[in-house]
PDB file of N, CA, C and O in Angstrom:
ATOM      1  N   UNK W   1      16.816  12.782  11.269  1.00  0.00           N
ATOM      2  CA  UNK W   1      16.290  12.381   9.978  1.00  0.00           C
ATOM      3  C   UNK W   1      15.816  13.645   9.253  1.00  0.00           C
ATOM      4  O   UNK W   1      15.026  14.407   9.802  1.00  0.00           O
ATOM      5  N   UNK W   2      16.252  13.864   8.046  1.00  0.00           N
ATOM      6  CA  UNK W   2      15.825  15.049   7.301  1.00  0.00           C
ATOM      7  C   UNK W   2      14.316  15.033   7.063  1.00  0.00           C
ATOM      8  O   UNK W   2      13.708  13.977   6.899  1.00  0.00           O
ATOM      9  N   UNK W   3      13.726  16.214   7.035  1.00  0.00           N
ATOM     10  CA  UNK W   3      12.277  16.347   6.840  1.00  0.00           C
ATOM     11  C   UNK W   3      11.814  15.739   5.533  1.00  0.00           C
ATOM     12  O   UNK W   3      10.711  15.207   5.448  1.00  0.00           O
ATOM     13  N   UNK W   4      12.646  15.792   4.490  1.00  0.00           N
ATOM     14  CA  UNK W   4      12.236  15.219   3.204  1.00  0.00           C
ATOM     15  C   UNK W   4      11.990  13.711   3.326  1.00  0.00           C
ATOM     16  O   UNK W   4      11.068  13.188   2.711  1.00  0.00           O
ATOM     17  N   UNK W   5      12.782  13.034   4.126  1.00  0.00           N
ATOM     18  CA  UNK W   5      12.581  11.604   4.336  1.00  0.00           C
ATOM     19  C   UNK W   5      11.292  11.372   5.122  1.00  0.00           C
ATOM     20  O   UNK W   5      10.515  10.466   4.805  1.00  0.00           O
ATOM     21  N   UNK W   6      11.044  12.187   6.123  1.00  0.00           N
ATOM     22  CA  UNK W   6       9.809  12.069   6.903  1.00  0.00           C
ATOM     23  C   UNK W   6       8.582  12.268   6.016  1.00  0.00           C
ATOM     24  O   UNK W   6       7.605  11.530   6.123  1.00  0.00           O
ATOM     25  N   UNK W   7       8.641  13.261   5.136  1.00  0.00           N
ATOM     26  CA  UNK W   7       7.517  13.507   4.224  1.00  0.00           C
ATOM     27  C   UNK W   7       7.325  12.341   3.268  1.00  0.00           C
ATOM     28  O   UNK W   7       6.199  11.970   2.963  1.00  0.00           O
ATOM     29  N   UNK W   8       8.426  11.755   2.793  1.00  0.00           N
ATOM     30  CA  UNK W   8       8.329  10.601   1.898  1.00  0.00           C
ATOM     31  C   UNK W   8       7.676   9.422   2.601  1.00  0.00           C
ATOM     32  O   UNK W   8       6.815   8.757   2.036  1.00  0.00           O
ATOM     33  N   UNK W   9       8.062   9.156   3.833  1.00  0.00           N
ATOM     34  CA  UNK W   9       7.465   8.070   4.605  1.00  0.00           C
ATOM     35  C   UNK W   9       5.973   8.328   4.799  1.00  0.00           C
ATOM     36  O   UNK W   9       5.142   7.429   4.632  1.00  0.00           O
ATOM     37  N   UNK W  10       5.625   9.555   5.112  1.00  0.00           N
ATOM     38  CA  UNK W  10       4.217   9.912   5.299  1.00  0.00           C
ATOM     39  C   UNK W  10       3.425   9.730   4.003  1.00  0.00           C
ATOM     40  O   UNK W  10       2.318   9.182   4.016  1.00  0.00           O
ATOM     41  N   UNK W  11       3.980  10.148   2.870  1.00  0.00           N
ATOM     42  CA  UNK W  11       3.297   9.996   1.582  1.00  0.00           C
ATOM     43  C   UNK W  11       3.106   8.523   1.233  1.00  0.00           C
ATOM     44  O   UNK W  11       2.049   8.125   0.751  1.00  0.00           O
ATOM     45  N   UNK W  12       4.127   7.709   1.488  1.00  0.00           N
ATOM     46  CA  UNK W  12       4.025   6.281   1.196  1.00  0.00           C
ATOM     47  C   UNK W  12       2.968   5.614   2.078  1.00  0.00           C
ATOM     48  O   UNK W  12       2.206   4.776   1.606  1.00  0.00           O
ATOM     49  N   UNK W  13       2.922   5.994   3.338  1.00  0.00           N
ATOM     50  CA  UNK W  13       1.916   5.433   4.243  1.00  0.00           C
ATOM     51  C   UNK W  13       0.515   5.815   3.779  1.00  0.00           C
ATOM     52  O   UNK W  13      -0.399   4.985   3.785  1.00  0.00           O
ATOM     53  N   UNK W  14       0.342   7.042   3.360  1.00  0.00           N
ATOM     54  CA  UNK W  14      -0.955   7.499   2.863  1.00  0.00           C
ATOM     55  C   UNK W  14      -1.331   6.748   1.584  1.00  0.00           C
ATOM     56  O   UNK W  14      -2.473   6.322   1.421  1.00  0.00           O
ATOM     57  N   UNK W  15      -0.373   6.566   0.693  1.00  0.00           N
ATOM     58  CA  UNK W  15      -0.627   5.860  -0.549  1.00  0.00           C
ATOM     59  C   UNK W  15      -1.037   4.410  -0.280  1.00  0.00           C
ATOM     60  O   UNK W  15      -1.974   3.892  -0.900  1.00  0.00           O
ATOM     61  N   UNK W  16      -0.379   3.769   0.665  1.00  0.00           N
ATOM     62  CA  UNK W  16      -0.758   2.393   1.010  1.00  0.00           C
ATOM     63  C   UNK W  16      -2.186   2.354   1.538  1.00  0.00           C
ATOM     64  O   UNK W  16      -2.966   1.480   1.170  1.00  0.00           O
ATOM     65  N   UNK W  17      -2.543   3.311   2.374  1.00  0.00           N
ATOM     66  CA  UNK W  17      -3.907   3.374   2.892  1.00  0.00           C
ATOM     67  C   UNK W  17      -4.925   3.578   1.787  1.00  0.00           C
ATOM     68  O   UNK W  17      -5.992   2.951   1.784  1.00  0.00           O
ATOM     69  N   UNK W  18      -4.606   4.433   0.826  1.00  0.00           N
ATOM     70  CA  UNK W  18      -5.505   4.678  -0.299  1.00  0.00           C
ATOM     71  C   UNK W  18      -5.640   3.429  -1.174  1.00  0.00           C
ATOM     72  O   UNK W  18      -6.726   3.110  -1.657  1.00  0.00           O
ATOM     73  N   UNK W  19      -4.530   2.734  -1.373  1.00  0.00           N
ATOM     74  CA  UNK W  19      -4.544   1.486  -2.145  1.00  0.00           C
ATOM     75  C   UNK W  19      -5.438   0.467  -1.451  1.00  0.00           C
ATOM     76  O   UNK W  19      -6.292  -0.160  -2.087  1.00  0.00           O
ATOM     77  N   UNK W  20      -5.266   0.310  -0.159  1.00  0.00           N
ATOM     78  CA  UNK W  20      -6.068  -0.646   0.595  1.00  0.00           C
ATOM     79  C   UNK W  20      -7.549  -0.296   0.514  1.00  0.00           C
ATOM     80  O   UNK W  20      -8.387  -1.182   0.319  1.00  0.00           O
ATOM     81  N   UNK W  21      -7.864   0.965   0.634  1.00  0.00           N
ATOM     82  CA  UNK W  21      -9.259   1.394   0.572  1.00  0.00           C
ATOM     83  C   UNK W  21      -9.860   1.105  -0.796  1.00  0.00           C
ATOM     84  O   UNK W  21     -10.965   0.577  -0.907  1.00  0.00           O
ATOM     85  N   UNK W  22      -9.142   1.458  -1.829  1.00  0.00           N
ATOM     86  CA  UNK W  22      -9.656   1.264  -3.196  1.00  0.00           C
ATOM     87  C   UNK W  22      -9.833  -0.216  -3.515  1.00  0.00           C
ATOM     88  O   UNK W  22     -10.769  -0.587  -4.222  1.00  0.00           O
ATOM     89  N   UNK W  23      -8.945  -1.057  -3.010  1.00  0.00           N
ATOM     90  CA  UNK W  23      -9.050  -2.497  -3.252  1.00  0.00           C
ATOM     91  C   UNK W  23     -10.144  -3.151  -2.411  1.00  0.00           C
ATOM     92  O   UNK W  23     -10.584  -4.250  -2.719  1.00  0.00           O
ATOM     93  N   UNK W  24     -10.575  -2.501  -1.345  1.00  0.00           N
ATOM     94  CA  UNK W  24     -11.572  -3.080  -0.455  1.00  0.00           C
ATOM     95  C   UNK W  24     -10.975  -3.946   0.634  1.00  0.00           C
ATOM     96  O   UNK W  24     -11.601  -4.892   1.112  1.00  0.00           O
ATOM     97  N   UNK W  25      -9.761  -3.607   1.045  1.00  0.00           N
ATOM     98  CA  UNK W  25      -9.098  -4.352   2.120  1.00  0.00           C
ATOM     99  C   UNK W  25      -9.743  -4.000   3.458  1.00  0.00           C
ATOM    100  O   UNK W  25     -10.014  -2.832   3.739  1.00  0.00           O
ATOM    101  N   UNK W  26     -10.006  -5.009   4.261  1.00  0.00           N
ATOM    102  CA  UNK W  26     -10.523  -4.814   5.609  1.00  0.00           C
ATOM    103  C   UNK W  26      -9.347  -4.422   6.502  1.00  0.00           C
ATOM    104  O   UNK W  26      -8.455  -5.240   6.753  1.00  0.00           O
ATOM    105  N   UNK W  27      -9.307  -3.170   6.989  1.00  0.00           N
ATOM    106  CA  UNK W  27      -8.149  -2.732   7.771  1.00  0.00           C
ATOM    107  C   UNK W  27      -7.941  -3.519   9.055  1.00  0.00           C
ATOM    108  O   UNK W  27      -6.803  -3.735   9.469  1.00  0.00           O
ATOM    109  N   UNK W  28      -9.015  -3.974   9.674  1.00  0.00           N
ATOM    110  CA  UNK W  28      -8.862  -4.776  10.895  1.00  0.00           C
ATOM    111  C   UNK W  28      -8.263  -6.146  10.588  1.00  0.00           C
ATOM    112  O   UNK W  28      -7.403  -6.633  11.324  1.00  0.00           O
ATOM    113  N   UNK W  29      -8.704  -6.747   9.488  1.00  0.00           N
ATOM    114  CA  UNK W  29      -8.126  -8.035   9.093  1.00  0.00           C
ATOM    115  C   UNK W  29      -6.645  -7.858   8.775  1.00  0.00           C
ATOM    116  O   UNK W  29      -5.822  -8.698   9.155  1.00  0.00           O
ATOM    117  N   UNK W  30      -6.297  -6.762   8.112  1.00  0.00           N
ATOM    118  CA  UNK W  30      -4.891  -6.500   7.775  1.00  0.00           C
ATOM    119  C   UNK W  30      -4.055  -6.318   9.037  1.00  0.00           C
ATOM    120  O   UNK W  30      -2.954  -6.860   9.139  1.00  0.00           O
ATOM    121  N   UNK W  31      -4.584  -5.579   9.993  1.00  0.00           N
ATOM    122  CA  UNK W  31      -3.837  -5.314  11.228  1.00  0.00           C
ATOM    123  C   UNK W  31      -3.676  -6.572  12.077  1.00  0.00           C
ATOM    124  O   UNK W  31      -2.684  -6.709  12.793  1.00  0.00           O
ATOM    125  N   UNK W  32      -4.631  -7.495  11.972  1.00  0.00           N
ATOM    126  CA  UNK W  32      -4.587  -8.704  12.798  1.00  0.00           C
ATOM    127  C   UNK W  32      -3.797  -9.844  12.175  1.00  0.00           C
ATOM    128  O   UNK W  32      -3.404 -10.782  12.879  1.00  0.00           O
ATOM    129  N   UNK W  33      -3.595  -9.794  10.874  1.00  0.00           N
ATOM    130  CA  UNK W  33      -2.911 -10.895  10.176  1.00  0.00           C
ATOM    131  C   UNK W  33      -1.553 -11.152  10.820  1.00  0.00           C
ATOM    132  O   UNK W  33      -0.755 -10.244  10.986  1.00  0.00           O
ATOM    133  N   UNK W  34      -1.324 -12.370  11.216  1.00  0.00           N
ATOM    134  CA  UNK W  34      -0.083 -12.804  11.861  1.00  0.00           C
ATOM    135  C   UNK W  34       0.280 -11.893  13.050  1.00  0.00           C
ATOM    136  O   UNK W  34       1.435 -11.511  13.227  1.00  0.00           O
ATOM    137  N   UNK W  35      -0.736 -11.519  13.820  1.00  0.00           N
ATOM    138  CA  UNK W  35      -0.558 -10.688  15.015  1.00  0.00           C
ATOM    139  C   UNK W  35       0.121  -9.352  14.702  1.00  0.00           C
ATOM    140  O   UNK W  35       0.895  -8.834  15.510  1.00  0.00           O
ATOM    141  N   UNK W  36      -0.156  -8.808  13.525  1.00  0.00           N
ATOM    142  CA  UNK W  36       0.381  -7.500  13.147  1.00  0.00           C
ATOM    143  C   UNK W  36       1.671  -7.544  12.358  1.00  0.00           C
ATOM    144  O   UNK W  36       2.042  -6.554  11.726  1.00  0.00           O
ATOM    145  N   UNK W  37       2.345  -8.679  12.362  1.00  0.00           N
ATOM    146  CA  UNK W  37       3.629  -8.723  11.654  1.00  0.00           C
ATOM    147  C   UNK W  37       3.456  -8.662  10.140  1.00  0.00           C
ATOM    148  O   UNK W  37       4.295  -8.084   9.448  1.00  0.00           O
ATOM    149  N   UNK W  38       2.379  -9.214   9.608  1.00  0.00           N
ATOM    150  CA  UNK W  38       2.148  -9.162   8.156  1.00  0.00           C
ATOM    151  C   UNK W  38       1.917  -7.717   7.711  1.00  0.00           C
ATOM    152  O   UNK W  38       2.415  -7.300   6.667  1.00  0.00           O
ATOM    153  N   UNK W  39       1.167  -6.950   8.511  1.00  0.00           N
ATOM    154  CA  UNK W  39       0.940  -5.549   8.169  1.00  0.00           C
ATOM    155  C   UNK W  39       2.255  -4.764   8.240  1.00  0.00           C
ATOM    156  O   UNK W  39       2.545  -3.953   7.361  1.00  0.00           O
ATOM    157  N   UNK W  40       3.042  -5.030   9.257  1.00  0.00           N
ATOM    158  CA  UNK W  40       4.339  -4.371   9.386  1.00  0.00           C
ATOM    159  C   UNK W  40       5.222  -4.683   8.182  1.00  0.00           C
ATOM    160  O   UNK W  40       5.868  -3.792   7.622  1.00  0.00           O
ATOM    161  N   UNK W  41       5.235  -5.934   7.754  1.00  0.00           N
ATOM    162  CA  UNK W  41       6.027  -6.322   6.590  1.00  0.00           C
ATOM    163  C   UNK W  41       5.504  -5.638   5.321  1.00  0.00           C
ATOM    164  O   UNK W  41       6.289  -5.184   4.490  1.00  0.00           O
ATOM    165  N   UNK W  42       4.178  -5.576   5.174  1.00  0.00           N
ATOM    166  CA  UNK W  42       3.590  -4.913   4.003  1.00  0.00           C
ATOM    167  C   UNK W  42       3.935  -3.429   4.001  1.00  0.00           C
ATOM    168  O   UNK W  42       4.267  -2.854   2.953  1.00  0.00           O
ATOM    169  N   UNK W  43       3.886  -2.800   5.151  1.00  0.00           N
ATOM    170  CA  UNK W  43       4.235  -1.371   5.258  1.00  0.00           C
ATOM    171  C   UNK W  43       5.695  -1.158   4.866  1.00  0.00           C
ATOM    172  O   UNK W  43       6.020  -0.233   4.121  1.00  0.00           O
ATOM    173  N   UNK W  44       6.568  -2.011   5.345  1.00  0.00           N
ATOM    174  CA  UNK W  44       7.984  -1.905   5.008  1.00  0.00           C
ATOM    175  C   UNK W  44       8.192  -2.112   3.508  1.00  0.00           C
ATOM    176  O   UNK W  44       8.945  -1.366   2.870  1.00  0.00           O
ATOM    177  N   UNK W  45       7.515  -3.094   2.938  1.00  0.00           N
ATOM    178  CA  UNK W  45       7.598  -3.333   1.497  1.00  0.00           C
ATOM    179  C   UNK W  45       7.146  -2.103   0.731  1.00  0.00           C
ATOM    180  O   UNK W  45       7.780  -1.695  -0.244  1.00  0.00           O
ATOM    181  N   UNK W  46       6.073  -1.495   1.167  1.00  0.00           N
ATOM    182  CA  UNK W  46       5.559  -0.292   0.515  1.00  0.00           C
ATOM    183  C   UNK W  46       6.577   0.843   0.588  1.00  0.00           C
ATOM    184  O   UNK W  46       6.809   1.543  -0.397  1.00  0.00           O
ATOM    185  N   UNK W  47       7.181   1.026   1.737  1.00  0.00           N
ATOM    186  CA  UNK W  47       8.157   2.106   1.893  1.00  0.00           C
ATOM    187  C   UNK W  47       9.369   1.927   0.990  1.00  0.00           C
ATOM    188  O   UNK W  47       9.994   2.900   0.581  1.00  0.00           O
ATOM    189  N   UNK W  48       9.692   0.690   0.663  1.00  0.00           N
ATOM    190  CA  UNK W  48      10.857   0.404  -0.169  1.00  0.00           C
ATOM    191  C   UNK W  48      10.505   0.233  -1.649  1.00  0.00           C
ATOM    192  O   UNK W  48      11.383   0.059  -2.479  1.00  0.00           O
ATOM    193  N   UNK W  49       9.232   0.300  -1.984  1.00  0.00           N
ATOM    194  CA  UNK W  49       8.760  -0.003  -3.334  1.00  0.00           C
ATOM    195  C   UNK W  49       9.216   1.042  -4.356  1.00  0.00           C
ATOM    196  O   UNK W  49       9.251   2.233  -4.072  1.00  0.00           O
ATOM    197  N   UNK W  50       9.516   0.561  -5.545  1.00  0.00           N
ATOM    198  CA  UNK W  50       9.941   1.438  -6.638  1.00  0.00           C
ATOM    199  C   UNK W  50       8.815   1.706  -7.627  1.00  0.00           C
ATOM    200  O   UNK W  50       9.033   2.339  -8.654  1.00  0.00           O
ATOM    201  N   UNK W  51       7.623   1.235  -7.338  1.00  0.00           N
ATOM    202  CA  UNK W  51       6.479   1.415  -8.244  1.00  0.00           C
ATOM    203  C   UNK W  51       5.558   2.541  -7.793  1.00  0.00           C
ATOM    204  O   UNK W  51       4.353   2.498  -8.017  1.00  0.00           O
ATOM    205  N   UNK W  52       6.114   3.551  -7.179  1.00  0.00           N
ATOM    206  CA  UNK W  52       5.313   4.645  -6.629  1.00  0.00           C
ATOM    207  C   UNK W  52       4.454   5.301  -7.699  1.00  0.00           C
ATOM    208  O   UNK W  52       3.264   5.558  -7.490  1.00  0.00           O
ATOM    209  N   UNK W  53       5.029   5.574  -8.858  1.00  0.00           N
ATOM    210  CA  UNK W  53       4.281   6.240  -9.928  1.00  0.00           C
ATOM    211  C   UNK W  53       3.118   5.383 -10.411  1.00  0.00           C
ATOM    212  O   UNK W  53       2.002   5.892 -10.594  1.00  0.00           O
ATOM    213  N   UNK W  54       3.367   4.087 -10.607  1.00  0.00           N
ATOM    214  CA  UNK W  54       2.287   3.187 -11.037  1.00  0.00           C
ATOM    215  C   UNK W  54       1.190   3.125  -9.983  1.00  0.00           C
ATOM    216  O   UNK W  54      -0.001   3.150 -10.307  1.00  0.00           O
ATOM    217  N   UNK W  55       1.598   3.052  -8.740  1.00  0.00           N
ATOM    218  CA  UNK W  55       0.650   2.984  -7.629  1.00  0.00           C
ATOM    219  C   UNK W  55      -0.215   4.239  -7.575  1.00  0.00           C
ATOM    220  O   UNK W  55      -1.438   4.161  -7.509  1.00  0.00           O
ATOM    221  N   UNK W  56       0.421   5.386  -7.616  1.00  0.00           N
ATOM    222  CA  UNK W  56      -0.312   6.651  -7.552  1.00  0.00           C
ATOM    223  C   UNK W  56      -1.304   6.763  -8.716  1.00  0.00           C
ATOM    224  O   UNK W  56      -2.450   7.155  -8.533  1.00  0.00           O
ATOM    225  N   UNK W  57      -0.858   6.389  -9.917  1.00  0.00           N
ATOM    226  CA  UNK W  57      -1.740   6.469 -11.095  1.00  0.00           C
ATOM    227  C   UNK W  57      -2.978   5.595 -10.892  1.00  0.00           C
ATOM    228  O   UNK W  57      -4.090   6.006 -11.190  1.00  0.00           O
ATOM    229  N   UNK W  58      -2.789   4.373 -10.377  1.00  0.00           N
ATOM    230  CA  UNK W  58      -3.928   3.488 -10.197  1.00  0.00           C
ATOM    231  C   UNK W  58      -4.859   4.002  -9.101  1.00  0.00           C
ATOM    232  O   UNK W  58      -6.077   4.016  -9.265  1.00  0.00           O
ATOM    233  N   UNK W  59      -4.281   4.434  -8.002  1.00  0.00           N
ATOM    234  CA  UNK W  59      -5.089   4.950  -6.889  1.00  0.00           C
ATOM    235  C   UNK W  59      -5.925   6.142  -7.340  1.00  0.00           C
ATOM    236  O   UNK W  59      -7.086   6.279  -6.963  1.00  0.00           O
ATOM    237  N   UNK W  60      -5.342   6.979  -8.183  1.00  0.00           N
ATOM    238  CA  UNK W  60      -6.052   8.167  -8.672  1.00  0.00           C
ATOM    239  C   UNK W  60      -7.007   7.853  -9.823  1.00  0.00           C
ATOM    240  O   UNK W  60      -7.723   8.736 -10.275  1.00  0.00           O
ATOM    241  N   UNK W  61      -7.008   6.609 -10.299  1.00  0.00           N
ATOM    242  CA  UNK W  61      -7.918   6.218 -11.372  1.00  0.00           C
ATOM    243  C   UNK W  61      -7.525   6.768 -12.728  1.00  0.00           C
ATOM    244  O   UNK W  61      -8.380   7.016 -13.571  1.00  0.00           O
ATOM    245  N   UNK W  62      -6.237   6.963 -12.949  1.00  0.00           N
ATOM    246  CA  UNK W  62      -5.761   7.512 -14.221  1.00  0.00           C
ATOM    247  C   UNK W  62      -6.096   6.560 -15.367  1.00  0.00           C
ATOM    248  O   UNK W  62      -5.985   5.340 -15.223  1.00  0.00           O
ATOM    249  N   UNK W  63      -6.508   7.114 -16.504  1.00  0.00           N
ATOM    250  CA  UNK W  63      -6.788   6.270 -17.671  1.00  0.00           C
ATOM    251  C   UNK W  63      -5.552   5.462 -18.066  1.00  0.00           C
ATOM    252  O   UNK W  63      -4.439   5.986 -18.096  1.00  0.00           O
ATOM    253  N   UNK W  64      -5.765   4.191 -18.331  1.00  0.00           N
ATOM    254  CA  UNK W  64      -4.675   3.326 -18.763  1.00  0.00           C
ATOM    255  C   UNK W  64      -3.783   2.813 -17.646  1.00  0.00           C
ATOM    256  O   UNK W  64      -2.809   2.112 -17.919  1.00  0.00           O
ATOM    257  N   UNK W  65      -4.077   3.153 -16.406  1.00  0.00           N
ATOM    258  CA  UNK W  65      -3.258   2.674 -15.289  1.00  0.00           C
ATOM    259  C   UNK W  65      -3.393   1.159 -15.161  1.00  0.00           C
ATOM    260  O   UNK W  65      -4.484   0.617 -15.260  1.00  0.00           O
ATOM    261  N   UNK W  66      -2.268   0.500 -14.964  1.00  0.00           N
ATOM    262  CA  UNK W  66      -2.274  -0.945 -14.795  1.00  0.00           C
ATOM    263  C   UNK W  66      -2.849  -1.318 -13.437  1.00  0.00           C
ATOM    264  O   UNK W  66      -2.705  -0.580 -12.463  1.00  0.00           O
ATOM    265  N   UNK W  67      -3.484  -2.485 -13.373  1.00  0.00           N
ATOM    266  CA  UNK W  67      -4.001  -2.993 -12.109  1.00  0.00           C
ATOM    267  C   UNK W  67      -2.821  -3.316 -11.196  1.00  0.00           C
ATOM    268  O   UNK W  67      -1.764  -3.759 -11.666  1.00  0.00           O
ATOM    269  N   UNK W  68      -2.969  -3.110  -9.885  1.00  0.00           N
ATOM    270  CA  UNK W  68      -1.871  -3.363  -8.943  1.00  0.00           C
ATOM    271  C   UNK W  68      -1.303  -4.777  -9.007  1.00  0.00           C
ATOM    272  O   UNK W  68      -0.141  -4.990  -8.655  1.00  0.00           O
ATOM    273  N   UNK W  69      -2.083  -5.735  -9.453  1.00  0.00           N
ATOM    274  CA  UNK W  69      -1.558  -7.095  -9.554  1.00  0.00           C
ATOM    275  C   UNK W  69      -0.366  -7.163 -10.506  1.00  0.00           C
ATOM    276  O   UNK W  69       0.420  -8.098 -10.446  1.00  0.00           O
ATOM    277  N   UNK W  70      -0.204  -6.154 -11.344  1.00  0.00           N
ATOM    278  CA  UNK W  70       0.916  -6.106 -12.294  1.00  0.00           C
ATOM    279  C   UNK W  70       2.183  -5.499 -11.705  1.00  0.00           C
ATOM    280  O   UNK W  70       3.254  -5.692 -12.233  1.00  0.00           O
ATOM    281  N   UNK W  71       2.058  -4.730 -10.611  1.00  0.00           N
ATOM    282  CA  UNK W  71       3.248  -4.027 -10.092  1.00  0.00           C
ATOM    283  C   UNK W  71       3.397  -4.039  -8.574  1.00  0.00           C
ATOM    284  O   UNK W  71       4.472  -3.753  -8.065  1.00  0.00           O
ATOM    285  N   UNK W  72       2.363  -4.361  -7.847  1.00  0.00           N
ATOM    286  CA  UNK W  72       2.396  -4.225  -6.383  1.00  0.00           C
ATOM    287  C   UNK W  72       2.846  -5.512  -5.692  1.00  0.00           C
ATOM    288  O   UNK W  72       2.156  -6.533  -5.769  1.00  0.00           O
ATOM    289  N   UNK W  73       3.976  -5.468  -4.994  1.00  0.00           N
ATOM    290  CA  UNK W  73       4.444  -6.667  -4.295  1.00  0.00           C
ATOM    291  C   UNK W  73       3.580  -7.045  -3.087  1.00  0.00           C
ATOM    292  O   UNK W  73       3.708  -8.152  -2.562  1.00  0.00           O
ATOM    293  N   UNK W  74       2.677  -6.158  -2.680  1.00  0.00           N
ATOM    294  CA  UNK W  74       1.812  -6.439  -1.532  1.00  0.00           C
ATOM    295  C   UNK W  74       0.458  -7.044  -1.923  1.00  0.00           C
ATOM    296  O   UNK W  74      -0.362  -7.312  -1.052  1.00  0.00           O
ATOM    297  N   UNK W  75       0.222  -7.290  -3.209  1.00  0.00           N
ATOM    298  CA  UNK W  75      -1.084  -7.799  -3.617  1.00  0.00           C
ATOM    299  C   UNK W  75      -1.485  -9.103  -2.921  1.00  0.00           C
ATOM    300  O   UNK W  75      -2.641  -9.227  -2.505  1.00  0.00           O
ATOM    301  N   UNK W  76      -0.605 -10.071  -2.748  1.00  0.00           N
ATOM    302  CA  UNK W  76      -1.039 -11.279  -2.026  1.00  0.00           C
ATOM    303  C   UNK W  76      -1.546 -10.961  -0.613  1.00  0.00           C
ATOM    304  O   UNK W  76      -2.554 -11.515  -0.170  1.00  0.00           O
ATOM    305  N   UNK W  77      -0.867 -10.060   0.074  1.00  0.00           N
ATOM    306  CA  UNK W  77      -1.306  -9.651   1.412  1.00  0.00           C
ATOM    307  C   UNK W  77      -2.654  -8.944   1.331  1.00  0.00           C
ATOM    308  O   UNK W  77      -3.578  -9.270   2.075  1.00  0.00           O
ATOM    309  N   UNK W  78      -2.773  -7.974   0.430  1.00  0.00           N
ATOM    310  CA  UNK W  78      -4.045  -7.244   0.281  1.00  0.00           C
ATOM    311  C   UNK W  78      -5.195  -8.187  -0.040  1.00  0.00           C
ATOM    312  O   UNK W  78      -6.266  -8.093   0.545  1.00  0.00           O
ATOM    313  N   UNK W  79      -4.967  -9.104  -0.966  1.00  0.00           N
ATOM    314  CA  UNK W  79      -6.027 -10.036  -1.359  1.00  0.00           C
ATOM    315  C   UNK W  79      -6.441 -10.935  -0.200  1.00  0.00           C
ATOM    316  O   UNK W  79      -7.602 -11.335  -0.110  1.00  0.00           O
ATOM    317  N   UNK W  80      -5.524 -11.241   0.699  1.00  0.00           N
ATOM    318  CA  UNK W  80      -5.852 -12.091   1.847  1.00  0.00           C
ATOM    319  C   UNK W  80      -6.677 -11.350   2.897  1.00  0.00           C
ATOM    320  O   UNK W  80      -7.177 -11.971   3.822  1.00  0.00           O
ATOM    321  N   UNK W  81      -6.809 -10.040   2.725  1.00  0.00           N
ATOM    322  CA  UNK W  81      -7.499  -9.210   3.722  1.00  0.00           C
ATOM    323  C   UNK W  81      -8.723  -8.494   3.147  1.00  0.00           C
ATOM    324  O   UNK W  81      -9.201  -7.519   3.734  1.00  0.00           O
ATOM    325  N   UNK W  82      -9.226  -8.960   2.004  1.00  0.00           N
ATOM    326  CA  UNK W  82     -10.379  -8.287   1.395  1.00  0.00           C
ATOM    327  C   UNK W  82     -11.613  -8.432   2.255  1.00  0.00           C
ATOM    328  O   UNK W  82     -11.811  -9.458   2.928  1.00  0.00           O
ATOM    329  N   UNK W  83     -12.470  -7.397   2.214  1.00  0.00           N
ATOM    330  CA  UNK W  83     -13.754  -7.455   2.925  1.00  0.00           C
ATOM    331  C   UNK W  83     -14.634  -8.496   2.255  1.00  0.00           C
ATOM    332  O   UNK W  83     -14.647  -8.637   1.048  1.00  0.00           O
ATOM    333  N   UNK W  84     -15.384  -9.222   3.059  1.00  0.00           N
ATOM    334  CA  UNK W  84     -16.287 -10.235   2.499  1.00  0.00           C
ATOM    335  C   UNK W  84     -17.709  -9.888   2.804  1.00  0.00           C
ATOM    336  O   UNK W  84     -18.089  -9.295   3.684  1.00  0.00           O
TER     337      UNK W  84
END
């Protein structure tokens, strides 16, 4: 696997973690959902997502960035794992 692909996977994984943190997702709840398969599916969705620029802008708090509910296919999963 070329290093550029490895770096892209690493960046996407980091971005998902930052998104989860900013949204207030409980990482243990996310990891346990459906015995880990929901988290695996969300990670795969993130790796294939075409909204990287929108995601990065929101995570970084850029002015005018749209809320993830407008572009993130993982929002239902994230919302199901919010800290209470």
